mmCIF file of C-alpha atoms in Angstrom:
data_model
loop_
_atom_site.group_PDB
_atom_site.id
_atom_site.type_symbol
_atom_site.label_atom_id
_atom_site.label_comp_id
_atom_site.label_asym_id
_atom_site.label_seq_id
_atom_site.Cartn_x
_atom_site.Cartn_y
_atom_site.Cartn_z
ATOM 1 C CA UNK A 1 -31.951 -59.179 -12.369
ATOM 2 C CA UNK A 2 -32.982 -56.851 -9.494
ATOM 3 C CA UNK A 3 -35.462 -53.869 -9.320
ATOM 4 C CA UNK A 4 -32.435 -50.843 -9.470
ATOM 5 C CA UNK A 5 -31.471 -52.270 -12.185
ATOM 6 C CA UNK A 6 -34.157 -53.159 -14.311
ATOM 7 C CA UNK A 7 -35.161 -49.121 -14.034
ATOM 8 C CA UNK A 8 -31.585 -48.628 -15.254
ATOM 9 C CA UNK A 9 -32.270 -51.060 -18.365
ATOM 10 C CA UNK A 10 -35.721 -49.084 -18.554
ATOM 11 C CA UNK A 11 -33.847 -45.399 -17.923
ATOM 12 C CA UNK A 12 -31.947 -46.898 -20.698
ATOM 13 C CA UNK A 13 -34.689 -47.846 -23.127
ATOM 14 C CA UNK A 14 -35.653 -45.054 -22.613
ATOM 15 C CA UNK A 15 -33.662 -42.706 -23.311
ATOM 16 C CA UNK A 16 -32.808 -44.929 -26.458
ATOM 17 C CA UNK A 17 -35.783 -44.290 -27.953
ATOM 18 C CA UNK A 18 -35.878 -40.635 -27.198
ATOM 19 C CA UNK A 19 -33.075 -40.359 -29.531
ATOM 20 C CA UNK A 20 -33.871 -42.540 -31.691
ATOM 21 C CA UNK A 21 -38.006 -40.858 -32.651
ATOM 22 C CA UNK A 22 -35.550 -37.415 -32.362
ATOM 23 C CA UNK A 23 -33.502 -38.501 -35.081
ATOM 24 C CA UNK A 24 -36.652 -40.225 -37.383
ATOM 25 C CA UNK A 25 -38.436 -36.484 -37.102
ATOM 26 C CA UNK A 26 -35.136 -35.041 -38.599
ATOM 27 C CA UNK A 27 -35.273 -37.602 -41.740
ATOM 28 C CA UNK A 28 -38.785 -37.343 -41.779
ATOM 29 C CA UNK A 29 -39.101 -33.822 -42.014
ATOM 30 C CA UNK A 30 -37.255 -34.057 -45.311
ATOM 31 C CA UNK A 31 -40.488 -35.031 -46.841
ATOM 32 C CA UNK A 32 -42.104 -32.193 -47.981
ATOM 33 C CA UNK A 33 -44.189 -33.560 -50.899
ATOM 34 C CA UNK A 34 -45.296 -36.331 -48.431
ATOM 35 C CA UNK A 35 -46.199 -33.671 -45.766
ATOM 36 C CA UNK A 36 -47.677 -31.702 -47.602
ATOM 37 C CA UNK A 37 -50.064 -34.890 -49.224
ATOM 38 C CA UNK A 38 -50.570 -35.408 -45.264
ATOM 39 C CA UNK A 39 -51.756 -32.526 -45.296
ATOM 40 C CA UNK A 40 -54.233 -32.247 -48.469
ATOM 41 C CA UNK A 41 -55.930 -35.445 -46.717
ATOM 42 C CA UNK A 42 -55.538 -33.906 -42.628
ATOM 43 C CA UNK A 43 -56.943 -30.693 -43.314
ATOM 44 C CA UNK A 44 -59.726 -30.475 -45.475
ATOM 45 C CA UNK A 45 -61.342 -33.016 -42.022
ATOM 46 C CA UNK A 46 -60.401 -30.647 -39.361
ATOM 47 C CA UNK A 47 -62.232 -27.987 -37.784
ATOM 48 C CA UNK A 48 -60.935 -24.387 -36.133
ATOM 49 C CA UNK A 49 -59.904 -25.438 -32.310
ATOM 50 C CA UNK A 50 -57.850 -28.832 -32.987
ATOM 51 C CA UNK A 51 -55.768 -30.787 -31.165
ATOM 52 C CA UNK A 52 -52.434 -32.277 -32.185
ATOM 53 C CA UNK A 53 -51.402 -35.502 -29.960
ATOM 54 C CA UNK A 54 -47.925 -36.573 -30.298
ATOM 55 C CA UNK A 55 -47.429 -33.351 -31.902
ATOM 56 C CA UNK A 56 -43.707 -34.287 -32.173
ATOM 57 C CA UNK A 57 -40.546 -31.467 -33.290
ATOM 58 C CA UNK A 58 -43.408 -29.495 -35.637
ATOM 59 C CA UNK A 59 -43.176 -31.673 -38.650
ATOM 60 C CA UNK A 60 -47.217 -31.097 -39.456
ATOM 61 C CA UNK A 61 -48.077 -28.245 -37.472
ATOM 62 C CA UNK A 62 -47.693 -25.912 -39.476
ATOM 63 C CA UNK A 63 -49.968 -26.971 -41.499
ATOM 64 C CA UNK A 64 -52.527 -26.428 -38.699
ATOM 65 C CA UNK A 65 -51.645 -22.885 -37.765
ATOM 66 C CA UNK A 66 -54.309 -21.332 -40.572
ATOM 67 C CA UNK A 67 -57.058 -22.767 -37.954
ATOM 68 C CA UNK A 68 -57.834 -20.702 -34.521
ATOM 69 C CA UNK A 69 -56.884 -22.201 -32.179
ATOM 70 C CA UNK A 70 -54.432 -24.810 -32.302
ATOM 71 C CA UNK A 71 -53.434 -26.939 -29.139
ATOM 72 C CA UNK A 72 -49.980 -29.228 -29.098
ATOM 73 C CA UNK A 73 -49.061 -31.563 -27.261
ATOM 74 C CA UNK A 74 -46.419 -34.932 -27.055
ATOM 75 C CA UNK A 75 -44.662 -37.038 -24.356
ATOM 76 C CA UNK A 76 -40.682 -36.143 -25.837
ATOM 77 C CA UNK A 77 -40.185 -32.840 -23.367
ATOM 78 C CA UNK A 78 -36.915 -32.279 -26.521
ATOM 79 C CA UNK A 79 -39.908 -32.353 -28.817
ATOM 80 C CA UNK A 80 -42.317 -29.886 -27.356
ATOM 81 C CA UNK A 81 -39.020 -27.602 -26.943
ATOM 82 C CA UNK A 82 -38.301 -27.878 -30.492
ATOM 83 C CA UNK A 83 -42.184 -27.292 -31.580
ATOM 84 C CA UNK A 84 -41.682 -23.876 -29.259
ATOM 85 C CA UNK A 85 -38.682 -22.940 -31.254
ATOM 86 C CA UNK A 86 -40.133 -23.494 -34.196
ATOM 87 C CA UNK A 87 -42.395 -21.027 -34.639
ATOM 88 C CA UNK A 88 -41.700 -19.094 -31.162
ATOM 89 C CA UNK A 89 -44.260 -15.714 -31.499
ATOM 90 C CA UNK A 90 -47.677 -17.559 -33.417
ATOM 91 C CA UNK A 91 -50.627 -16.652 -31.145
ATOM 92 C CA UNK A 92 -52.768 -19.848 -31.450
ATOM 93 C CA UNK A 93 -50.346 -22.302 -30.706
ATOM 94 C CA UNK A 94 -50.306 -23.917 -27.823
ATOM 95 C CA UNK A 95 -47.517 -26.592 -26.978
ATOM 96 C CA UNK A 96 -47.406 -28.813 -24.358
ATOM 97 C CA UNK A 97 -45.781 -31.835 -22.572
ATOM 98 C CA UNK A 98 -48.274 -33.975 -22.439
ATOM 99 C CA UNK A 99 -50.006 -37.596 -22.157
ATOM 100 C CA UNK A 100 -53.183 -38.564 -23.721
ATOM 101 C CA UNK A 101 -53.090 -41.265 -21.128
ATOM 102 C CA UNK A 102 -52.699 -39.686 -18.420
ATOM 103 C CA UNK A 103 -55.187 -37.953 -15.599
ATOM 104 C CA UNK A 104 -54.272 -34.212 -17.574
ATOM 105 C CA UNK A 105 -55.283 -34.581 -20.211
ATOM 106 C CA UNK A 106 -58.888 -33.996 -19.972
ATOM 107 C CA UNK A 107 -57.925 -30.795 -18.735
ATOM 108 C CA UNK A 108 -57.616 -29.394 -22.166
ATOM 109 C CA UNK A 109 -62.094 -29.940 -22.206
ATOM 110 C CA UNK A 110 -61.271 -26.518 -21.624
ATOM 111 C CA UNK A 111 -60.228 -24.941 -24.738
ATOM 112 C CA UNK A 112 -63.569 -26.826 -26.766
ATOM 113 C CA UNK A 113 -61.468 -27.995 -29.636
ATOM 114 C CA UNK A 114 -63.641 -29.721 -32.548
ATOM 115 C CA UNK A 115 -60.880 -31.405 -33.473
ATOM 116 C CA UNK A 116 -58.189 -33.862 -32.960
ATOM 117 C CA UNK A 117 -55.282 -35.200 -34.959
ATOM 118 C CA UNK A 118 -52.715 -37.883 -34.200
ATOM 119 C CA UNK A 119 -50.555 -38.935 -36.845
ATOM 120 C CA UNK A 120 -48.460 -41.465 -36.370
ATOM 121 C CA UNK A 121 -48.684 -42.095 -33.044
ATOM 122 C CA UNK A 122 -51.865 -44.743 -32.276
ATOM 123 C CA UNK A 123 -50.029 -47.328 -32.252
ATOM 124 C CA UNK A 124 -47.497 -46.344 -30.009
ATOM 125 C CA UNK A 125 -49.694 -46.132 -26.668
ATOM 126 C CA UNK A 126 -50.378 -49.721 -25.734
ATOM 127 C CA UNK A 127 -54.315 -49.029 -24.755
ATOM 128 C CA UNK A 128 -55.076 -47.656 -27.973
ATOM 129 C CA UNK A 129 -59.248 -47.353 -26.466
ATOM 130 C CA UNK A 130 -58.392 -45.872 -23.739
ATOM 131 C CA UNK A 131 -56.048 -43.147 -25.986
ATOM 132 C CA UNK A 132 -58.841 -42.443 -28.373
ATOM 133 C CA UNK A 133 -61.472 -42.539 -25.155
ATOM 134 C CA UNK A 134 -59.763 -39.539 -23.596
ATOM 135 C CA UNK A 135 -59.448 -38.078 -27.359
ATOM 136 C CA UNK A 136 -62.842 -38.179 -27.520
ATOM 137 C CA UNK A 137 -63.674 -37.116 -23.612
ATOM 138 C CA UNK A 138 -62.097 -33.194 -24.376
ATOM 139 C CA UNK A 139 -63.945 -33.362 -27.557
ATOM 140 C CA UNK A 140 -67.840 -30.819 -28.837
ATOM 141 C CA UNK A 141 -70.356 -32.890 -29.213
ATOM 142 C CA UNK A 142 -70.154 -34.052 -33.193
ATOM 143 C CA UNK A 143 -66.514 -33.550 -33.178
ATOM 144 C CA UNK A 144 -63.708 -35.802 -34.708
ATOM 145 C CA UNK A 145 -60.665 -37.742 -34.903
ATOM 146 C CA UNK A 146 -58.835 -38.018 -37.261
ATOM 147 C CA UNK A 147 -55.018 -41.052 -37.914
ATOM 148 C CA UNK A 148 -52.671 -41.928 -39.873
ATOM 149 C CA UNK A 149 -51.694 -44.872 -38.504
ATOM 150 C CA UNK A 150 -49.179 -47.841 -40.429
ATOM 151 C CA UNK A 151 -51.104 -50.833 -41.785
ATOM 152 C CA UNK A 152 -51.138 -54.507 -41.732
ATOM 153 C CA UNK A 153 -49.292 -56.932 -39.047
ATOM 154 C CA UNK A 154 -47.195 -58.375 -41.593
ATOM 155 C CA UNK A 155 -45.354 -55.073 -42.479
ATOM 156 C CA UNK A 156 -43.536 -54.791 -38.099
ATOM 157 C CA UNK A 157 -39.871 -55.420 -38.612
ATOM 158 C CA UNK A 158 -37.245 -52.967 -36.919
ATOM 159 C CA UNK A 159 -37.851 -50.132 -36.942
ATOM 160 C CA UNK A 160 -41.000 -50.252 -36.028
ATOM 161 C CA UNK A 161 -40.020 -52.508 -32.891
ATOM 162 C CA UNK A 162 -37.853 -49.350 -32.770
ATOM 163 C CA UNK A 163 -39.851 -46.580 -33.140
ATOM 164 C CA UNK A 164 -41.967 -48.193 -29.887
ATOM 165 C CA UNK A 165 -45.168 -48.952 -31.931
ATOM 166 C CA UNK A 166 -46.942 -51.924 -30.293
ATOM 167 C CA UNK A 167 -48.633 -52.062 -33.228
ATOM 168 C CA UNK A 168 -49.933 -52.094 -37.229
ATOM 169 C CA UNK A 169 -53.128 -52.121 -38.042
ATOM 170 C CA UNK A 170 -56.037 -52.719 -40.771
ATOM 171 C CA UNK A 171 -59.623 -51.013 -41.601
ATOM 172 C CA UNK A 172 -61.049 -54.127 -39.084
ATOM 173 C CA UNK A 173 -59.089 -53.877 -36.346
ATOM 174 C CA UNK A 174 -59.655 -49.570 -36.180
ATOM 175 C CA UNK A 175 -62.973 -49.932 -36.197
ATOM 176 C CA UNK A 176 -62.806 -52.456 -33.791
ATOM 177 C CA UNK A 177 -60.894 -50.417 -31.289
ATOM 178 C CA UNK A 178 -63.294 -47.367 -32.622
ATOM 179 C CA UNK A 179 -66.620 -49.239 -31.468
ATOM 180 C CA UNK A 180 -64.844 -50.323 -28.530
ATOM 181 C CA UNK A 181 -64.469 -46.530 -27.539
ATOM 182 C CA UNK A 182 -68.156 -46.256 -28.724
ATOM 183 C CA UNK A 183 -66.569 -43.661 -31.896
ATOM 184 C CA UNK A 184 -68.178 -44.390 -35.228
ATOM 185 C CA UNK A 185 -66.188 -44.383 -38.822
ATOM 186 C CA UNK A 186 -67.003 -42.048 -40.921
ATOM 187 C CA UNK A 187 -63.605 -42.745 -43.479
ATOM 188 C CA UNK A 188 -60.953 -45.698 -43.716
ATOM 189 C CA UNK A 189 -58.690 -45.964 -46.455
ATOM 190 C CA UNK A 190 -55.634 -47.082 -46.798
ATOM 191 C CA UNK A 191 -53.353 -45.125 -48.480
ATOM 192 C CA UNK A 192 -48.994 -44.889 -49.689
ATOM 193 C CA UNK A 193 -49.684 -48.268 -51.838
ATOM 194 C CA UNK A 194 -45.801 -48.235 -53.002
ATOM 195 C CA UNK A 195 -44.504 -47.304 -49.824
ATOM 196 C CA UNK A 196 -46.644 -50.750 -48.589
ATOM 197 C CA UNK A 197 -43.803 -52.721 -50.769
ATOM 198 C CA UNK A 198 -40.850 -50.597 -49.354
ATOM 199 C CA UNK A 199 -41.659 -50.266 -45.782
ATOM 200 C CA UNK A 200 -41.463 -54.984 -46.757
ATOM 201 C CA UNK A 201 -38.602 -55.116 -48.304
ATOM 202 C CA UNK A 202 -36.627 -52.587 -45.761
ATOM 203 C CA UNK A 203 -38.422 -54.602 -42.863
ATOM 204 C CA UNK A 204 -38.212 -58.743 -44.583
ATOM 205 C CA UNK A 205 -34.915 -58.229 -46.796
ATOM 206 C CA UNK A 206 -32.725 -55.552 -45.696
ATOM 207 C CA UNK A 207 -33.788 -55.276 -42.165
ATOM 208 C CA UNK A 208 -32.743 -51.531 -41.776
ATOM 209 C CA UNK A 209 -32.646 -50.877 -37.797
ATOM 210 C CA UNK A 210 -33.551 -47.227 -38.652
ATOM 211 C CA UNK A 211 -34.925 -44.800 -42.325
ATOM 212 C CA UNK A 212 -32.900 -44.021 -45.170
ATOM 213 C CA UNK A 213 -32.368 -40.553 -46.017
ATOM 214 C CA UNK A 214 -31.560 -41.270 -49.392
ATOM 215 C CA UNK A 215 -34.296 -43.101 -49.972
ATOM 216 C CA UNK A 216 -36.861 -40.812 -48.401
ATOM 217 C CA UNK A 217 -35.672 -37.919 -50.613
ATOM 218 C CA UNK A 218 -36.098 -40.575 -53.365
ATOM 219 C CA UNK A 219 -39.433 -41.634 -52.827
ATOM 220 C CA UNK A 220 -40.683 -37.656 -51.486
ATOM 221 C CA UNK A 221 -39.322 -36.484 -54.428
ATOM 222 C CA UNK A 222 -40.483 -38.896 -57.856
ATOM 223 C CA UNK A 223 -42.809 -41.191 -56.000
ATOM 224 C CA UNK A 224 -45.529 -39.213 -53.754
ATOM 225 C CA UNK A 225 -46.584 -36.111 -56.329
ATOM 226 C CA UNK A 226 -47.370 -39.312 -58.913
ATOM 227 C CA UNK A 227 -48.445 -41.700 -56.567
ATOM 228 C CA UNK A 228 -50.789 -39.243 -53.935
ATOM 229 C CA UNK A 229 -52.442 -38.038 -57.390
ATOM 230 C CA UNK A 230 -54.098 -41.692 -58.700
ATOM 231 C CA UNK A 231 -54.536 -42.456 -54.664
ATOM 232 C CA UNK A 232 -56.861 -39.166 -54.677
ATOM 233 C CA UNK A 233 -58.546 -40.759 -57.824
ATOM 234 C CA UNK A 234 -58.864 -44.899 -56.620
ATOM 235 C CA UNK A 235 -58.022 -44.871 -53.232
ATOM 236 C CA UNK A 236 -55.810 -48.030 -53.392
ATOM 237 C CA UNK A 237 -56.898 -52.219 -51.484
ATOM 238 C CA UNK A 238 -53.861 -52.251 -49.471
ATOM 239 C CA UNK A 239 -51.071 -49.330 -48.088
ATOM 240 C CA UNK A 240 -48.231 -48.548 -45.873
ATOM 241 C CA UNK A 241 -50.730 -46.302 -44.189
ATOM 242 C CA UNK A 242 -54.338 -46.114 -42.866
ATOM 243 C CA UNK A 243 -56.231 -42.636 -43.003
ATOM 244 C CA UNK A 244 -59.022 -42.577 -40.780
ATOM 245 C CA UNK A 245 -61.574 -39.923 -39.343
ATOM 246 C CA UNK A 246 -63.718 -41.163 -36.048
ATOM 247 C CA UNK A 247 -66.601 -39.158 -34.813
ATOM 248 C CA UNK A 248 -67.663 -38.446 -31.749
ATOM 249 C CA UNK A 249 -71.743 -39.430 -30.933
#
């Protein structure tokens, strides 16, 4: 294949992935209870000045707007535009098109953020250690990075591939990359134990190429309210996702 053809194919692949990501964002926007659950876990770990890496269309950003300052960025211009349209008059919100791997990311240090939140994004970044180092570099001393990442490599399937996931994590692998980035793990536990089985069925049995709106609606309405309370009392030994809080030295 010629260089021109390879470039054209790369642009086509990126365009397809961008469209797929936006469609997935809209499907997940239906999961109100799930985002509320994420919010309860994440927001209590954050400070008053927050950088959200990979904000998408703003499905989670709204839960941060009680803070002093929120800086939201995403590599997808269409997502950032939707976020701006969603919160057009929010004085404490600044939204950018940007990439944590770009040198320009370091400019965000001027916001003096004490927290960085990155939900279901780190798995999209090939060099996750470098990404974590970049996040840590813009934080004030003692700042925290809060992550939710997909768990267990055995669950990797067509949806992961279509979303552009490079990996799924375990507590061991996330501890290793944190240590390599000079960060200390404060918390790390699995979440969404029932979703573990649902994702495995979709990946291994049905080999689904996209999440089902029907599955999301049923899961969000009937499963999440009960499961979130149970997992708050007793952390499961496995789950579809991994919740992590890292601390800057």
